Short mmCIF file of C-alpha atoms in Angstrom, two decimals:
data_model
loop_
_atom_site.label_atom_id
_atom_site.label_comp_id
_atom_site.label_asym_id
_atom_site.label_seq_id
_atom_site.Cartn_x
_atom_site.Cartn_y
_atom_site.Cartn_z
CA MET A 22 56.97 45.59 125.49
CA LYS A 23 56.66 41.93 125.94
CA VAL A 24 59.96 40.47 126.95
CA ALA A 25 59.13 37.60 124.63
CA LYS A 26 59.29 40.02 121.74
CA MET A 27 62.89 41.05 122.02
CA GLY A 28 62.62 43.63 119.27
CA SER A 29 60.09 45.58 121.28
CA ILE A 30 61.24 47.92 124.05
CA LEU A 31 59.66 49.96 126.79
CA LEU A 32 59.40 52.98 124.53
CA THR A 33 56.47 51.30 122.78
CA CYS A 34 54.50 52.68 125.65
CA ALA A 35 55.72 56.22 125.19
CA LEU A 36 52.93 56.53 122.65
CA SER A 37 50.72 56.91 125.68
CA VAL A 38 51.36 60.14 127.56
CA SER A 39 50.41 58.36 130.77
CA MET A 40 53.63 56.38 130.68
CA VAL A 41 55.84 56.29 133.75
CA SER A 42 58.84 54.02 133.85
CA ALA A 43 59.70 51.60 136.58
CA CYS A 44 60.76 53.13 139.87
CA SER A 45 60.56 52.77 143.64
CA SER A 46 59.82 54.84 146.71
CA ASN A 47 62.57 56.77 148.40
CA ASN A 48 60.33 57.65 151.35
CA GLY A 49 60.45 61.26 150.27
CA ASN A 50 63.79 61.82 151.94
CA ASN A 51 66.09 62.41 149.00
CA ASN A 52 65.41 64.42 145.93
CA GLY A 53 68.80 63.76 144.41
CA THR A 54 70.47 66.61 146.23
CA GLY A 55 72.92 64.53 148.24
CA SER A 56 70.99 64.93 151.47
CA ALA A 57 72.34 62.74 154.26
CA THR A 58 68.81 61.82 155.29
CA ASN A 59 68.17 59.30 152.50
CA ASN A 60 68.11 55.57 153.22
CA GLU A 61 71.32 54.96 151.26
CA THR A 62 73.16 57.03 153.85
CA SER A 63 71.19 56.16 156.97
CA ALA A 64 73.91 53.83 158.26
CA PRO A 65 77.30 55.24 159.27
CA ALA A 66 79.72 55.14 156.35
CA SER A 67 82.49 52.57 156.53
CA LYS A 68 85.88 54.10 155.85
CA GLU A 69 88.25 53.73 153.00
CA GLU A 70 89.24 50.25 152.01
CA VAL A 71 90.46 51.95 148.86
CA ALA A 72 91.94 55.42 149.26
CA GLY A 73 89.12 57.92 149.58
CA LEU A 74 86.39 55.31 149.10
CA ASN A 75 83.45 54.96 151.44
CA THR A 76 82.05 51.43 151.29
CA ALA A 77 78.55 52.58 152.28
CA GLY A 78 76.52 55.74 152.09
CA PHE A 79 77.26 58.98 150.28
CA PRO A 80 79.53 60.43 149.13
CA ILE A 81 81.03 57.41 147.45
CA VAL A 82 84.47 59.03 147.56
CA ASN A 83 85.65 61.76 149.92
CA ASP A 84 87.61 63.63 147.27
CA LYS A 85 86.04 64.25 143.89
CA ILE A 86 87.16 61.98 141.06
CA THR A 87 86.65 62.39 137.32
CA VAL A 88 85.66 59.40 135.21
CA LYS A 89 85.33 59.20 131.44
CA GLY A 90 82.36 57.28 130.09
CA PHE A 91 80.80 56.47 126.72
CA ALA A 92 77.06 56.03 126.25
CA ALA A 93 74.24 55.78 123.74
CA LYS A 94 71.37 58.25 123.86
CA LEU A 95 68.08 58.77 122.05
CA PHE A 96 68.21 62.46 121.13
CA ALA A 97 71.17 64.12 119.44
CA ASN A 98 70.69 67.41 121.30
CA ALA A 99 70.68 65.82 124.77
CA ASP A 100 73.87 67.01 126.51
CA TRP A 101 74.66 64.44 129.18
CA ASN A 102 77.47 66.61 130.57
CA ASN A 103 74.91 69.23 131.57
CA LEU A 104 72.01 66.92 132.44
CA LYS A 105 70.33 67.27 135.82
CA LEU A 106 70.49 63.55 136.62
CA TRP A 107 74.26 63.43 136.41
CA GLN A 108 74.76 66.86 137.97
CA GLU A 109 72.68 65.92 141.02
CA TYR A 110 74.21 62.46 141.26
CA GLU A 111 77.65 64.08 141.23
CA LYS A 112 76.64 66.12 144.29
CA MET A 113 75.63 62.92 146.03
CA THR A 114 78.65 60.82 145.06
CA ASN A 115 81.63 63.13 144.39
CA VAL A 116 81.97 61.34 141.03
CA HIS A 117 82.22 63.74 138.08
CA MET A 118 81.36 61.98 134.83
CA VAL A 119 82.70 63.26 131.51
CA TRP A 120 80.43 61.77 128.88
CA ASP A 121 81.13 60.99 125.24
CA THR A 122 77.77 60.09 123.74
CA THR A 123 76.37 58.97 120.42
CA GLN A 124 72.89 58.33 119.12
CA LYS A 125 71.63 54.76 119.20
CA ASP A 126 71.67 54.46 115.42
CA SER A 127 75.44 54.97 115.29
CA LEU A 128 76.23 53.15 118.54
CA LYS A 129 77.76 49.98 117.16
CA GLU A 130 80.01 51.79 114.68
CA LYS A 131 81.25 54.36 117.22
CA ARG A 132 81.74 51.74 119.92
CA ASN A 133 83.76 49.51 117.61
CA ILE A 134 85.95 52.40 116.45
CA LEU A 135 86.83 53.25 120.03
CA LEU A 136 87.76 49.68 120.85
CA ALA A 137 89.69 49.06 117.64
CA GLY A 138 91.75 52.21 118.09
CA GLY A 139 92.46 51.65 121.75
CA GLU A 140 90.98 55.06 122.62
CA TYR A 141 88.15 53.64 124.68
CA PRO A 142 86.95 55.16 127.98
CA GLU A 143 86.98 53.91 131.56
CA LEU A 144 83.44 52.66 131.28
CA PHE A 145 80.77 51.95 128.71
CA TYR A 146 77.23 52.79 129.80
CA ALA A 147 74.01 52.05 127.90
CA SER A 148 76.19 50.63 125.15
CA ALA A 149 74.36 47.33 124.59
CA PHE A 150 77.28 44.98 124.06
CA SER A 151 76.36 41.57 122.71
CA ARG A 152 77.18 38.48 124.72
CA SER A 153 79.84 37.52 122.21
CA ASP A 154 81.51 40.94 122.45
CA LEU A 155 81.43 40.84 126.24
CA PHE A 156 83.25 37.52 126.23
CA LYS A 157 85.63 38.52 123.43
CA TYR A 158 86.83 41.73 125.08
CA GLY A 159 86.73 40.15 128.51
CA LYS A 160 89.09 37.39 127.41
CA GLN A 161 91.36 40.02 125.85
CA GLY A 162 91.53 41.87 129.16
CA VAL A 163 89.88 45.01 127.80
CA PHE A 164 86.76 44.49 129.94
CA VAL A 165 87.26 43.97 133.66
CA PRO A 166 85.75 40.92 135.42
CA LEU A 167 83.10 42.23 137.78
CA ASN A 168 82.62 39.20 140.04
CA ASP A 169 84.61 40.43 143.06
CA LEU A 170 83.43 44.01 142.58
CA ILE A 171 79.82 42.82 142.71
CA ASP A 172 80.48 40.73 145.83
CA ASN A 173 82.17 43.58 147.67
CA TYR A 174 80.67 46.79 146.34
CA ALA A 175 77.24 46.05 144.81
CA PRO A 176 74.91 44.93 147.61
CA HIS A 177 71.73 45.91 145.77
CA PHE A 178 72.63 44.09 142.57
CA LYS A 179 73.93 41.11 144.53
CA ALA A 180 70.62 40.93 146.41
CA LEU A 181 68.81 40.68 143.07
CA MET A 182 71.17 37.90 141.97
CA ASP A 183 70.49 36.04 145.20
CA LYS A 184 66.74 36.47 144.87
CA TYR A 185 66.62 35.54 141.18
CA PRO A 186 69.36 32.99 140.35
CA ILE A 187 68.60 33.25 136.63
CA ILE A 188 70.30 36.67 136.65
CA GLY A 189 73.65 35.26 137.74
CA LYS A 190 73.35 32.32 135.37
CA GLY A 191 72.46 34.56 132.46
CA ILE A 192 75.28 37.09 132.88
CA THR A 193 78.08 34.62 133.69
CA MET A 194 80.33 33.88 130.72
CA PRO A 195 81.76 30.43 129.93
CA ASP A 196 85.01 31.32 131.76
CA GLY A 197 83.04 31.98 134.96
CA ASN A 198 83.42 35.76 134.77
CA ILE A 199 80.84 38.53 134.61
CA TYR A 200 81.82 41.36 132.28
CA GLY A 201 78.65 43.44 132.14
CA LEU A 202 75.63 44.49 134.18
CA PRO A 203 72.15 44.13 132.65
CA THR A 204 68.76 45.60 132.27
CA ILE A 205 66.47 43.48 134.44
CA TYR A 206 62.70 43.25 134.26
CA ASP A 207 61.17 42.42 137.62
CA PRO A 208 59.98 38.79 137.44
CA GLU A 209 56.95 39.83 139.49
CA PHE A 210 55.93 42.26 136.73
CA LYS A 211 53.92 39.57 134.95
CA SER A 212 52.32 41.75 132.30
CA VAL A 213 55.68 42.98 131.00
CA PHE A 214 56.59 39.37 130.24
CA TYR A 215 53.41 38.07 128.71
CA ASN A 216 50.07 39.14 127.40
CA THR A 217 48.19 37.07 124.88
CA PRO A 218 46.98 38.94 121.75
CA TRP A 219 44.06 41.30 122.15
CA VAL A 220 40.61 40.65 120.66
CA LYS A 221 37.84 43.20 120.15
CA LYS A 222 35.22 42.17 122.70
CA GLU A 223 32.49 44.32 121.12
CA TRP A 224 32.70 42.22 117.97
CA LEU A 225 32.61 38.96 119.92
CA ASP A 226 29.47 40.14 121.71
CA LYS A 227 27.80 41.42 118.55
CA LEU A 228 28.35 38.09 116.78
CA GLY A 229 27.44 36.04 119.84
CA ILE A 230 30.82 34.31 119.90
CA ALA A 231 32.44 33.03 123.05
CA GLU A 232 36.17 33.48 123.54
CA PRO A 233 37.95 30.58 121.79
CA GLN A 234 39.26 27.67 123.85
CA ASN A 235 40.89 25.56 121.14
CA LEU A 236 42.17 25.80 117.58
CA ASP A 237 38.81 25.06 115.99
CA ASP A 238 37.19 27.81 118.04
CA PHE A 239 39.96 30.18 117.02
CA TYR A 240 39.48 29.40 113.33
CA ASN A 241 35.70 29.84 113.54
CA MET A 242 36.06 33.14 115.39
CA LEU A 243 38.42 34.54 112.74
CA LYS A 244 36.08 33.37 109.99
CA ALA A 245 33.14 35.12 111.63
CA PHE A 246 35.10 38.35 111.94
CA LYS A 247 35.94 38.20 108.25
CA GLU A 248 32.50 37.31 106.92
CA LYS A 249 29.83 38.65 109.29
CA ASP A 250 30.47 42.41 109.19
CA PRO A 251 30.98 42.99 112.93
CA ASN A 252 31.63 46.71 112.41
CA GLY A 253 28.28 47.04 110.65
CA ASN A 254 29.34 49.10 107.65
CA SER A 255 28.20 46.57 105.05
CA LYS A 256 31.76 46.14 103.85
CA GLN A 257 34.10 43.20 104.29
CA ASP A 258 36.92 45.46 105.46
CA GLU A 259 37.53 43.86 108.85
CA ILE A 260 40.89 42.13 109.26
CA ALA A 261 40.57 39.10 111.47
CA TRP A 262 44.27 38.91 112.38
CA GLY A 263 46.42 41.91 111.64
CA GLY A 264 50.12 41.99 112.26
CA VAL A 265 53.56 42.61 110.84
CA GLY A 266 55.13 39.27 110.01
CA THR A 267 54.20 35.81 111.23
CA THR A 268 56.38 35.65 114.35
CA GLY A 269 53.71 36.94 116.72
CA LEU A 270 51.01 34.56 115.51
CA LEU A 271 53.34 31.58 115.70
CA GLY A 272 54.52 32.71 119.12
CA TYR A 273 50.95 32.75 120.41
CA LEU A 274 50.25 29.29 119.01
CA LYS A 275 53.53 27.43 119.62
CA GLY A 276 52.58 26.40 123.13
CA SER A 277 49.40 24.84 121.78
CA PHE A 278 51.66 22.53 119.77
CA GLY A 279 54.04 21.80 122.64
CA LEU A 280 56.84 24.00 121.27
CA ASN A 281 59.29 26.43 122.91
CA ASN A 282 58.78 24.79 126.27
CA HIS A 283 61.60 26.87 127.80
CA GLY A 284 60.47 30.22 126.47
CA ASN A 285 61.57 32.41 123.62
CA SER A 286 65.09 33.54 124.51
CA ASN A 287 66.57 30.61 122.55
CA ALA A 288 63.73 30.49 120.06
CA TYR A 289 65.03 27.71 117.81
CA VAL A 290 65.72 25.09 120.51
CA ASP A 291 63.87 23.54 123.42
CA THR A 292 63.56 20.12 125.07
CA ASP A 293 61.95 17.17 123.31
CA PRO A 294 59.45 15.93 125.93
CA SER A 295 59.63 12.39 124.57
CA THR A 296 63.41 12.06 124.93
CA GLY A 297 64.46 14.85 127.29
CA LYS A 298 67.10 15.88 124.76
CA LEU A 299 67.68 19.23 123.13
CA ARG A 300 65.38 19.67 120.13
CA PHE A 301 65.55 21.90 117.08
CA VAL A 302 62.02 23.29 117.06
CA ALA A 303 61.69 24.00 113.36
CA THR A 304 62.14 20.38 112.24
CA ASP A 305 59.77 18.83 114.75
CA PRO A 306 56.56 17.22 113.39
CA ASN A 307 54.52 19.47 115.69
CA TYR A 308 56.09 22.51 114.07
CA LYS A 309 55.00 21.19 110.68
CA GLU A 310 51.45 20.82 112.04
CA LEU A 311 51.59 24.39 113.32
CA LEU A 312 52.60 25.72 109.92
CA GLN A 313 49.87 23.69 108.24
CA TYR A 314 47.29 25.17 110.59
CA VAL A 315 48.48 28.73 109.98
CA ASN A 316 48.61 28.04 106.24
CA LYS A 317 44.91 27.14 106.40
CA LEU A 318 44.18 30.44 108.16
CA TYR A 319 46.04 32.29 105.44
CA LYS A 320 44.45 30.41 102.52
CA ASP A 321 41.00 31.14 103.93
CA GLY A 322 41.73 34.87 104.12
CA LEU A 323 41.73 35.08 107.90
CA LEU A 324 45.13 36.79 108.18
CA GLU A 325 46.40 40.10 106.87
CA LYS A 326 46.85 39.28 103.17
CA ASP A 327 50.35 40.80 103.04
CA ILE A 328 51.36 39.51 106.46
CA VAL A 329 54.90 38.53 105.43
CA SER A 330 55.66 41.87 103.76
CA VAL A 331 53.33 44.49 105.24
CA GLN A 332 54.94 47.53 106.83
CA GLY A 333 54.19 48.65 110.36
CA GLU A 334 52.74 51.95 109.17
CA GLU A 335 50.02 50.12 107.23
CA ILE A 336 49.01 48.01 110.21
CA ASP A 337 49.08 51.07 112.45
CA ALA A 338 46.69 52.88 110.11
CA LYS A 339 44.29 49.92 110.15
CA GLY A 340 44.57 49.63 113.92
CA THR A 341 43.87 53.32 114.45
CA GLY A 342 40.91 52.97 112.08
CA GLY A 343 39.41 50.21 114.22
CA LEU A 344 39.63 47.53 111.51
CA LEU A 345 41.68 44.93 113.39
CA ALA A 346 39.77 42.24 115.21
CA ILE A 347 42.92 40.93 116.89
CA ILE A 348 46.07 42.87 117.70
CA ASP A 349 49.33 41.25 118.72
CA ASN A 350 50.96 44.08 120.65
CA VAL A 351 50.39 45.99 123.86
CA ASP A 352 46.84 47.04 124.76
CA PRO A 353 45.44 48.86 121.69
CA VAL A 354 44.23 51.71 123.89
CA ALA A 355 47.87 52.75 124.31
CA ILE A 356 48.99 52.55 120.70
CA TYR A 357 45.80 53.01 118.65
CA ASN A 358 43.50 54.72 121.15
CA GLN A 359 41.09 51.81 120.66
CA GLN A 360 39.06 50.80 123.71
CA GLY A 361 37.45 47.49 124.57
CA TYR A 362 40.02 44.85 123.65
CA VAL A 363 40.55 41.88 125.96
CA GLY A 364 43.21 39.21 126.07
CA LEU A 365 42.66 35.96 124.18
CA PRO A 366 42.75 32.70 126.14
CA VAL A 367 45.58 30.20 125.85
CA LEU A 368 44.33 27.65 123.31
CA LYS A 369 44.32 23.87 123.61
CA GLY A 370 46.14 22.23 120.72
CA PRO A 371 45.61 19.04 118.72
CA HIS A 372 47.56 16.85 121.17
CA GLY A 373 46.20 18.40 124.37
CA ASP A 374 49.00 20.94 124.83
CA GLN A 375 47.81 24.20 126.36
CA THR A 376 50.69 26.37 127.55
CA TYR A 377 51.68 29.93 126.73
CA THR A 378 55.38 29.75 125.90
CA TYR A 379 55.96 33.07 124.13
CA ILE A 380 57.88 34.53 127.05
CA GLY A 381 61.46 35.59 127.65
CA SER A 382 63.67 35.70 130.72
CA PRO A 383 63.98 38.66 133.12
CA LEU A 384 67.26 39.62 131.50
CA GLY A 385 67.40 42.31 128.89
CA ASN A 386 70.74 43.23 127.38
CA ILE A 387 73.49 42.11 129.74
CA GLY A 388 76.18 44.47 128.40
CA MET A 389 74.75 47.79 129.55
CA PHE A 390 77.48 48.67 132.09
CA VAL A 391 81.08 47.67 131.41
CA LEU A 392 84.31 48.70 133.12
CA THR A 393 87.46 48.68 131.01
CA ASP A 394 91.07 48.13 132.00
CA LYS A 395 91.47 51.92 131.95
CA ALA A 396 89.12 52.35 134.90
CA LYS A 397 91.18 53.81 137.75
CA ASN A 398 88.39 53.74 140.34
CA GLN A 399 86.70 50.41 139.75
CA GLU A 400 85.37 49.97 143.27
CA ALA A 401 83.87 53.46 143.32
CA MET A 402 82.24 52.97 139.93
CA MET A 403 80.68 49.67 140.96
CA ARG A 404 79.14 51.48 143.93
CA TRP A 405 78.12 54.30 141.57
CA MET A 406 76.23 51.83 139.34
CA ASP A 407 74.85 49.69 142.14
CA TYR A 408 72.78 52.56 143.51
CA PHE A 409 70.58 52.39 140.42
CA TYR A 410 69.57 48.84 141.34
CA SER A 411 68.30 50.10 144.72
CA GLU A 412 64.79 51.31 145.49
CA GLU A 413 65.89 54.94 145.79
CA GLY A 414 68.14 54.79 142.78
CA ILE A 415 65.47 53.29 140.55
CA LYS A 416 63.09 56.05 141.48
CA LEU A 417 65.66 58.75 140.89
CA PHE A 418 66.71 57.24 137.56
CA PHE A 419 63.23 56.87 136.11
CA MET A 420 61.22 59.55 137.89
CA GLY A 421 63.63 62.30 138.83
CA TRP A 422 62.61 64.78 141.51
CA LYS A 423 59.40 65.21 143.44
CA ASP A 424 57.34 68.22 142.42
CA GLN A 425 59.67 68.95 139.51
CA THR A 426 59.42 65.90 137.28
CA TYR A 427 56.95 63.78 139.24
CA LYS A 428 54.13 64.14 141.72
CA GLU A 429 53.30 61.75 144.51
CA HIS A 430 49.69 60.92 145.37
CA ALA A 431 48.29 60.33 148.83
CA ASP A 432 48.38 56.55 148.33
CA GLY A 433 52.11 56.66 147.51
CA THR A 434 51.75 56.19 143.76
CA VAL A 435 53.61 58.52 141.46
CA ASP A 436 53.10 60.08 138.07
CA TYR A 437 54.96 62.54 135.92
CA THR A 438 54.07 66.20 136.27
CA ASP A 439 51.91 67.91 133.68
CA GLU A 440 55.04 69.67 132.40
CA ILE A 441 56.33 66.23 131.40
CA LYS A 442 53.07 64.59 130.28
CA SER A 443 51.56 67.59 128.50
CA ASN A 444 54.55 69.72 127.76
CA PRO A 445 53.61 73.38 127.14
CA ASN A 446 56.29 73.60 124.45
CA GLY A 447 54.84 70.68 122.53
CA LEU A 448 57.57 68.23 123.47
CA SER A 449 56.74 64.54 123.42
CA LEU A 450 57.01 62.64 126.68
CA ASP A 451 60.40 61.25 125.64
CA GLN A 452 61.67 64.71 124.73
CA ALA A 453 60.42 66.25 127.95
CA VAL A 454 61.91 63.49 130.10
CA SER A 455 65.23 63.73 128.26
CA GLN A 456 65.68 67.27 129.52
CA TYR A 457 66.34 65.70 132.93
CA LEU A 458 66.87 61.94 132.64
CA VAL A 459 68.51 59.41 130.32
CA TRP A 460 66.17 56.40 130.14
CA PRO A 461 64.29 57.34 126.92
CA GLY A 462 65.53 55.11 124.14
CA GLY A 463 65.37 52.01 126.28
CA TYR A 464 69.15 51.60 126.67
CA TYR A 465 70.21 51.51 130.30
CA PRO A 466 71.36 49.19 133.06
CA GLY A 467 68.63 49.04 135.67
CA PHE A 468 65.59 47.32 137.12
CA VAL A 469 62.03 47.72 135.81
CA LYS A 470 59.28 47.38 138.42
CA GLN A 471 55.52 47.24 138.08
CA GLN A 472 54.77 49.24 141.20
CA PHE A 473 55.50 52.53 139.52
CA PHE A 474 55.18 51.67 135.85
CA LYS A 475 52.33 53.54 134.14
CA GLY A 476 52.86 52.46 130.54
CA ALA A 477 50.76 50.02 128.56
CA GLU A 478 52.08 46.94 130.37
CA GLY A 479 51.09 48.46 133.70
CA LEU A 480 47.51 49.26 132.70
CA PRO A 481 44.80 47.37 134.61
CA THR A 482 43.75 45.71 131.34
CA SER A 483 47.28 44.40 130.80
CA VAL A 484 47.51 43.15 134.36
CA GLU A 485 44.18 41.36 133.91
CA ASN A 486 45.34 39.85 130.62
CA ALA A 487 48.41 38.42 132.34
CA LYS A 488 46.34 37.04 135.21
CA LYS A 489 44.00 35.44 132.72
CA SER A 490 46.78 33.39 131.15
CA GLU A 491 49.06 32.99 134.18
CA ALA A 492 47.93 29.50 135.16
CA LEU A 493 48.74 28.24 131.66
CA THR A 494 52.01 30.16 131.20
CA LEU A 495 55.51 28.75 131.66
CA LYS A 496 56.76 29.15 135.20
CA PRO A 497 59.94 31.19 135.84
CA ASP A 498 62.03 28.11 136.66
CA GLN A 499 61.12 26.60 133.28
CA ILE A 500 62.46 29.54 131.29
CA TRP A 501 65.97 29.66 129.87
CA PRO A 502 67.81 32.95 129.41
CA ALA A 503 69.74 33.47 126.20
CA PHE A 504 72.79 31.21 126.40
CA ASN A 505 76.40 32.34 126.52
CA PHE A 506 78.97 30.74 124.23
CA THR A 507 82.74 30.46 124.21
CA SER A 508 84.63 32.46 121.60
CA GLU A 509 85.24 29.32 119.57
CA GLU A 510 81.61 28.26 119.82
CA GLN A 511 80.40 31.73 118.90
CA THR A 512 82.64 31.91 115.84
CA GLU A 513 81.33 28.59 114.57
CA LEU A 514 77.76 29.23 115.61
CA THR A 515 77.59 32.62 113.90
CA THR A 516 78.14 31.04 110.51
CA LEU A 517 75.85 28.09 111.18
CA ALA A 518 73.07 30.20 112.66
CA THR A 519 73.12 32.75 109.87
CA ASP A 520 72.49 30.08 107.27
CA ILE A 521 70.19 27.83 109.30
CA GLN A 522 67.98 30.45 110.91
CA THR A 523 67.68 32.50 107.72
CA TYR A 524 66.58 29.41 105.83
CA VAL A 525 64.10 28.43 108.55
CA ASP A 526 62.53 31.88 108.55
CA GLU A 527 62.31 32.05 104.77
CA MET A 528 60.71 28.61 104.51
CA ARG A 529 58.36 29.34 107.41
CA ASP A 530 56.78 32.18 105.47
CA LYS A 531 56.79 30.25 102.20
CA PHE A 532 54.95 27.36 103.81
CA ILE A 533 52.44 29.72 105.41
CA VAL A 534 51.53 31.70 102.28
CA GLY A 535 51.69 28.69 99.97
CA ASN A 536 54.85 29.50 98.06
CA ALA A 537 56.25 26.16 99.21
CA SER A 538 54.25 22.92 99.33
CA PHE A 539 54.30 20.75 102.43
CA ASP A 540 55.31 17.97 100.04
CA GLU A 541 58.73 19.65 100.26
CA TRP A 542 58.97 19.12 104.03
CA ASP A 543 61.41 16.20 103.90
CA ASN A 544 63.66 18.12 101.54
CA TYR A 545 63.47 21.13 103.88
CA VAL A 546 64.66 18.99 106.81
CA ALA A 547 67.37 17.36 104.69
CA THR A 548 68.63 20.79 103.61
CA LEU A 549 68.94 21.89 107.25
CA ASN A 550 70.87 18.74 108.09
CA LYS A 551 73.29 19.48 105.24
CA MET A 552 73.76 22.99 106.64
CA GLY A 553 75.24 21.52 109.82
CA LEU A 554 72.22 21.23 112.08
CA ASP A 555 73.83 18.50 114.19
CA ARG A 556 76.76 20.77 115.01
CA TYR A 557 74.40 23.70 115.69
CA ILE A 558 72.54 21.59 118.24
CA ALA A 559 75.79 20.31 119.78
CA ILE A 560 76.96 23.89 120.42
CA TYR A 561 73.66 24.77 122.06
CA GLN A 562 73.88 21.58 124.12
CA ALA A 563 77.30 22.62 125.45
CA ALA A 564 75.90 26.01 126.45
CA LEU A 565 72.89 24.37 128.07
CA ASP A 566 75.16 22.01 130.02
CA ARG A 567 77.08 24.99 131.41
CA PHE A 568 73.86 26.77 132.30
CA THR A 569 72.39 23.81 134.17
CA SER A 570 75.64 23.12 136.03
CA GLN A 571 75.91 26.64 137.48
#
């Protein structure tokens, strides 16, 4: 799950039974039973600013409260009202949750029905609200501003905001309010943010090819893979670059052409280095050069021949069969059981650019925990959620209970038990975990840390890949999160973006596979201008101005 590739989520790694999600040590003192010996309760509890509320420690409230929540889940048969995580957390907190859940596939429809009919719950959890919906319902008063609640009742989340200012900037709406809490990927977890594509080192060695350092090297390497039979079967069945769609290839190469110099969260805009002004990437002359280069790769048969239309299942079959020289995904050992791939270097481009820019911000979805105006115990529920941004809470949320769902090694590292990893009833890892916990499916508010993550991005090979490219990768302070827009901006932008971005993507693939000539470039740019590109850029500029002024 590269954060740059927003369509990919942590469950990619569930294909490897060694996966363990992000978590943290609780010093072995609390197994989710409400014991008063855990660190969360080590300090004396402050008493009752709000009736029955303890402002530190457990229980959160002295007298049990019942709260209605709505959430998305992965498996239809998972009963959150009888799930161990929530049962044990209730013992700790005195908060009894009554859950109404739906599968992820029907989330948006069910969520919208609840809001439209006014029969919505006190809180939405793992419900993945868009930024525009957060602002829309926040302005209507349906969603509660969380600013003061965070300041007063969320010390763990507030500490993360203080440590990583991009979090606060990314979740603050244009009116200055925060309406949702996010999924956060630890900025120190480098290999979850970026890994260059993987190349089969055995084939490099067999053909006597050094790892490429520039675009010419890259072309020559792909050509050798295609023509020189590196798998030794006397067939030209090797695929030099295999992937679904062209986004990954362009993402890898954009930094070599000086593009996306603030990362991938706002993929169509960046800063023009010659003027310092906001730039629409897909009309820049360097973008044209990039497409021309990739078109040459395609014409010479160095890319998957059906790259713009191939289905994932076809690429997976070729990957599992060992036919892909380069794979743009997580380490192939995790998804295809293919050993011996190493990360490609960051390539120097035609104008001396050599930066890896295919990287997103630490923020995942920012609408994963929302309180509504029906929430009667807002302070208590902010404390309830904040625990899962703490070290102990992260470990409980992702790992569960020592000796039941995870084991702890002498060096302090943890792993799931054999009952989870190799379930005797034939359950997959996700299915086994979902008997106890709710993270499978990738929808949750929380914090993902490398220290305890055992999926593909946490493998030593992935860590090494990230280190290899780190010096040439955008630095955290250069990366923009996805911008937030006012309701008026969003309404206008939605129409503009649908037309503009759809046209850009269609023409991108036509230029690459030769269905459109580069003689049409000026007409392509003119068409975008007629679609309202100036206004599109102006709206992004307003959002950027707000972001930089925070």
